[in-house]
PDB file of C-alpha atoms in Angstrom:
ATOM      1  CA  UNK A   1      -2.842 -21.700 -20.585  1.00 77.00           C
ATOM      2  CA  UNK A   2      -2.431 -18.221 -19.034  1.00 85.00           C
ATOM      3  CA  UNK A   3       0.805 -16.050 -18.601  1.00 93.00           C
ATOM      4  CA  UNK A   4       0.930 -13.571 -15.920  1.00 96.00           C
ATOM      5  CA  UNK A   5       3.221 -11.003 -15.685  1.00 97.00           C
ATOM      6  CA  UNK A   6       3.792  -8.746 -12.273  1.00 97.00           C
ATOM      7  CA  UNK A   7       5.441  -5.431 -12.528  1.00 98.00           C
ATOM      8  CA  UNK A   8       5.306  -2.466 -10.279  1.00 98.00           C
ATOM      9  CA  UNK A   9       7.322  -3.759  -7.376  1.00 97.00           C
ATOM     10  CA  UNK A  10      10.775  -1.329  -5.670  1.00 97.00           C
ATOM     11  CA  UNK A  11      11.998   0.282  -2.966  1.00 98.00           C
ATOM     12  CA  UNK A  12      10.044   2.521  -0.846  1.00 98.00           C
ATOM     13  CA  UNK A  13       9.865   4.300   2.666  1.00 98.00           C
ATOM     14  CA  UNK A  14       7.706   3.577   5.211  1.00 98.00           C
ATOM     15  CA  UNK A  15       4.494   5.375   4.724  1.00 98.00           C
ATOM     16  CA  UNK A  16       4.545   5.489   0.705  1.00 98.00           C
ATOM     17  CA  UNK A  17       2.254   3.725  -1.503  1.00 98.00           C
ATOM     18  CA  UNK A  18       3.098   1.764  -4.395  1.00 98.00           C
ATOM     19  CA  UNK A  19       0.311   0.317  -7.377  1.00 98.00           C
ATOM     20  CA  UNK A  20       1.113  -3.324  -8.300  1.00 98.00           C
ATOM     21  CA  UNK A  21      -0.187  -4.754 -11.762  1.00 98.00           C
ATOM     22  CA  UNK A  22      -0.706  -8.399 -13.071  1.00 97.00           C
ATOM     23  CA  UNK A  23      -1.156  -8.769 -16.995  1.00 96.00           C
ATOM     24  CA  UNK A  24      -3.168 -12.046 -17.805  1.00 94.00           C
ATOM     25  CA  UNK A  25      -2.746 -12.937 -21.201  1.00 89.00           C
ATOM     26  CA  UNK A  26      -3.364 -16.551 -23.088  1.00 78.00           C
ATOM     27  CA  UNK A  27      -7.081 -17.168 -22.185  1.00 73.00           C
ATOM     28  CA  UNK A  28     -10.509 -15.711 -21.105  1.00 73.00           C
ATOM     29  CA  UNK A  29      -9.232 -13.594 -18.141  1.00 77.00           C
ATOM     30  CA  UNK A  30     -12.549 -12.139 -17.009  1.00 78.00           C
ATOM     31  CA  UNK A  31     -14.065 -15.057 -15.124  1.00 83.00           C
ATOM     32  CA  UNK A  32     -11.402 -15.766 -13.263  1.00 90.00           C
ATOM     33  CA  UNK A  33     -10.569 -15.601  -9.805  1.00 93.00           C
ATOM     34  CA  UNK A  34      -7.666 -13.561  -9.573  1.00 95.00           C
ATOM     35  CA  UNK A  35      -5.076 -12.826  -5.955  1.00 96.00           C
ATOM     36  CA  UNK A  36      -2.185 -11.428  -4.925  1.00 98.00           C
ATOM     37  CA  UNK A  37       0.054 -13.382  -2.191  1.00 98.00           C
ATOM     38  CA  UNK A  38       3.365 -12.626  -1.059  1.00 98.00           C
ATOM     39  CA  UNK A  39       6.589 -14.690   0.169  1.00 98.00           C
ATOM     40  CA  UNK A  40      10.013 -13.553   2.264  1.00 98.00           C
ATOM     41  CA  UNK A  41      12.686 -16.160   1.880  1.00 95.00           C
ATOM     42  CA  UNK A  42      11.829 -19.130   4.444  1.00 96.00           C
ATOM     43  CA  UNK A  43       8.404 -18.748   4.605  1.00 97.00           C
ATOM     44  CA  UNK A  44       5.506 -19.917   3.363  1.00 97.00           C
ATOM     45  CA  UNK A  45       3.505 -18.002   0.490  1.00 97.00           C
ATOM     46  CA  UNK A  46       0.883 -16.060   2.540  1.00 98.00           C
ATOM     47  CA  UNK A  47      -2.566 -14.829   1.210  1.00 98.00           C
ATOM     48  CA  UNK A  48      -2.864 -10.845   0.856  1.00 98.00           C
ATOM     49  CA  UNK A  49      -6.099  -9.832  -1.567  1.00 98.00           C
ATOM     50  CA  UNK A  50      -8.411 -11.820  -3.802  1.00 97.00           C
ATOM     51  CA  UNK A  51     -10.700 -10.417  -5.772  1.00 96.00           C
ATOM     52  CA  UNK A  52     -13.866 -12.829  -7.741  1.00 92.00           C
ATOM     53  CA  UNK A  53     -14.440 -12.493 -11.288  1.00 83.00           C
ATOM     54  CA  UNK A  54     -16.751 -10.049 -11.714  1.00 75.00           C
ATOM     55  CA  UNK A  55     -15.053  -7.454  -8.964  1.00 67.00           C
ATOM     56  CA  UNK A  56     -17.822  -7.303  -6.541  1.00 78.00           C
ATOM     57  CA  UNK A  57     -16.155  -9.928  -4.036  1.00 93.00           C
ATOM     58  CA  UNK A  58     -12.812  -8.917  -2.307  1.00 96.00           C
ATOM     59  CA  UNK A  59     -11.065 -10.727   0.593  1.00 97.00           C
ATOM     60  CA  UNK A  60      -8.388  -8.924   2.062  1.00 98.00           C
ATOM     61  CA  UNK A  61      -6.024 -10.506   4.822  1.00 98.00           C
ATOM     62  CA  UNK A  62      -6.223  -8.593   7.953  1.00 98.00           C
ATOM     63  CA  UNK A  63      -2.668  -7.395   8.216  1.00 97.00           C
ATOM     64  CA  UNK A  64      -3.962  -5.131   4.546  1.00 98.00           C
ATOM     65  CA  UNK A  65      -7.371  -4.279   5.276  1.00 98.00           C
ATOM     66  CA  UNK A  66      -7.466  -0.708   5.084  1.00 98.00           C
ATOM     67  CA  UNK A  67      -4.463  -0.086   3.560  1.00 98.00           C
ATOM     68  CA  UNK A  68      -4.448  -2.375   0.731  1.00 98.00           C
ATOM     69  CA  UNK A  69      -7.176  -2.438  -2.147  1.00 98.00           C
ATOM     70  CA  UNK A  70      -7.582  -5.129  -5.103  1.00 97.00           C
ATOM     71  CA  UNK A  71      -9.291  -4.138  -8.322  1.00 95.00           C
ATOM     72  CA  UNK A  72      -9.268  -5.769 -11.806  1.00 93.00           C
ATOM     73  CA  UNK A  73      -9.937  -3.614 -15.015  1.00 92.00           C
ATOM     74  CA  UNK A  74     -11.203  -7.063 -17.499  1.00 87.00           C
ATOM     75  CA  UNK A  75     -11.060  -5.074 -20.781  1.00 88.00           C
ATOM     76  CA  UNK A  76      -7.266  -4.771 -20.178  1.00 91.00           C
ATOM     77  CA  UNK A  77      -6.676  -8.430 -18.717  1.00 92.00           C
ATOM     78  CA  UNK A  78      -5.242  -6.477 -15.347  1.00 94.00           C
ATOM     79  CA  UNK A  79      -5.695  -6.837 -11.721  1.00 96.00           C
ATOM     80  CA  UNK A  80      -3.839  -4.199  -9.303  1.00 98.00           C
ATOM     81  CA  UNK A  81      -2.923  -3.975  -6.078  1.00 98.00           C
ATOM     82  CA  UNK A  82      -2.753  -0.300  -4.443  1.00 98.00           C
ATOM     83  CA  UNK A  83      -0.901  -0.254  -1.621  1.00 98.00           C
ATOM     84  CA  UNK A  84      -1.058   2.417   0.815  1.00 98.00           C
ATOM     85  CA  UNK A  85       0.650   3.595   4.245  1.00 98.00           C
ATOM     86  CA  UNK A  86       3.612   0.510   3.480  1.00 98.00           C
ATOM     87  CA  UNK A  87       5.564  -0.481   6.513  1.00 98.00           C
ATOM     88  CA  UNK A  88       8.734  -2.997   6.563  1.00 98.00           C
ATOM     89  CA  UNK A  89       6.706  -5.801   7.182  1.00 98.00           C
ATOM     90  CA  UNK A  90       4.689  -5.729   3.614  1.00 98.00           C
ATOM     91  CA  UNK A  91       8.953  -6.224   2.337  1.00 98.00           C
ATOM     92  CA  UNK A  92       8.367  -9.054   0.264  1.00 98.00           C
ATOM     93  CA  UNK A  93       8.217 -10.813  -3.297  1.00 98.00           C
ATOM     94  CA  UNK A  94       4.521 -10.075  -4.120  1.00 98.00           C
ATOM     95  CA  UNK A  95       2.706 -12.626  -6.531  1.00 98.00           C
ATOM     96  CA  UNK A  96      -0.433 -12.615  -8.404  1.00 97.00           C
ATOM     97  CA  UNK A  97      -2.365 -15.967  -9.002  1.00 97.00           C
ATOM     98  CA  UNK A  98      -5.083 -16.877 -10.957  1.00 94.00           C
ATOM     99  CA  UNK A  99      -7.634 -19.541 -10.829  1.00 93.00           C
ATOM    100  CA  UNK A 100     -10.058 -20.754 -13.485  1.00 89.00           C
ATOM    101  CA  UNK A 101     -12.390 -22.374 -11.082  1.00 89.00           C
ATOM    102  CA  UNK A 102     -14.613 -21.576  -8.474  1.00 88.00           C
ATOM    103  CA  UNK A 103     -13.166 -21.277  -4.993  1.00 92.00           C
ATOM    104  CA  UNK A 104     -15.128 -21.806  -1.807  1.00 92.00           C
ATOM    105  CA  UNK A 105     -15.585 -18.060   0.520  1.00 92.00           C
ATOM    106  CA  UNK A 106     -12.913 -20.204   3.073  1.00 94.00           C
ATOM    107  CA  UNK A 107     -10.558 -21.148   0.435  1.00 95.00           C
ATOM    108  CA  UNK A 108      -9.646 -18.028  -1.501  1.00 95.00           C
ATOM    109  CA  UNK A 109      -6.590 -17.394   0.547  1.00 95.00           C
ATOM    110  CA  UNK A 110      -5.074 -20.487   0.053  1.00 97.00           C
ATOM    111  CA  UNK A 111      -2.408 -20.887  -3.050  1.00 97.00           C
ATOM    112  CA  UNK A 112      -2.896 -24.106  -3.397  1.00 96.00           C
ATOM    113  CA  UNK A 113      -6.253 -23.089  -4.964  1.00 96.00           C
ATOM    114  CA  UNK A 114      -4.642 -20.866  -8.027  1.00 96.00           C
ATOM    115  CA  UNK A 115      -3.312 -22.853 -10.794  1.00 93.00           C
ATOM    116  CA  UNK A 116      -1.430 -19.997 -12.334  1.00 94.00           C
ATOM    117  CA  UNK A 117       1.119 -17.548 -11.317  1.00 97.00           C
ATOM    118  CA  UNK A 118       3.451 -14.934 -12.399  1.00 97.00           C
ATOM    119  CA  UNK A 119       7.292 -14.620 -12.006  1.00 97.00           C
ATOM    120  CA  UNK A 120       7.069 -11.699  -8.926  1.00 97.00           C
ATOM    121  CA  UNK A 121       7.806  -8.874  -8.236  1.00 98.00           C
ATOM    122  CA  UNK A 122       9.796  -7.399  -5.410  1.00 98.00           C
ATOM    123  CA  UNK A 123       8.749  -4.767  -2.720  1.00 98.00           C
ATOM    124  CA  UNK A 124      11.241  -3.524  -0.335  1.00 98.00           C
ATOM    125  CA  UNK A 125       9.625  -1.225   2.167  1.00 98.00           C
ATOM    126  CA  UNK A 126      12.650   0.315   4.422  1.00 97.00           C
ATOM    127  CA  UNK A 127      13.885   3.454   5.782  1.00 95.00           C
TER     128      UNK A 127
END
């Protein structure tokens, strides 16, 4: 089993940057496939960054390329999220998954692939 614990999330102003973190704890963290997905109340949970075991492979929905950027450090069980130039439509509860199987290239944004997730964390970006 594997806990996961977001923190990092608040309010902001359009234009600021905010780091997200995900704690894995429980199990061998460093061979999994970890993400970070997002949800606004009546919507579906929507892919935003993945990022393959071993840190060389990132996927990066195309509303965040460029301004977001995934990263894991292993040694600490953490994967971040830096996110950079917000604007009100990042505002929403951000989640990080995890998955300790292989996921096709076409499947990584899907969250039906990650078998583990944490409680979320909530980013408001407003002026």
């Amino acid at each position: 089993q594997v806990q996961l614990v977001e923190s990092g999330g608040g309010l902001v102003q359009p234009g600021d940057s905010l780091r997200l973190s995900c704690v894995a704890s429980g199990r061998t963290f460093s061979h999994y496939t970890m993400g970070w997905f997002r949800q606004v109340p009546g919507k579906e949970r929507e892919f935003v960054a993945v990022i393959r075991c071993c840190g060389v492979d990132t996927y990066y929905a195309d509303s965040v390329r460029g301004r977001f950027t995934i990263s894991r450090d292993s040694p600490k069980n953490t994967v971040y999220l830096q996110m950079n130039n917000l604007k009100p439509e990042d505002t929403a509860v951000y989640y990080c998954g995890g998955s300790g199987t292989r996921i096709i290239t076409s499947a990584v944004g899907s969250p039906r692939m990650y078998n583990y997730w944490g409680q979320g964390t909530q980013v408001t970006v407003s002026s």
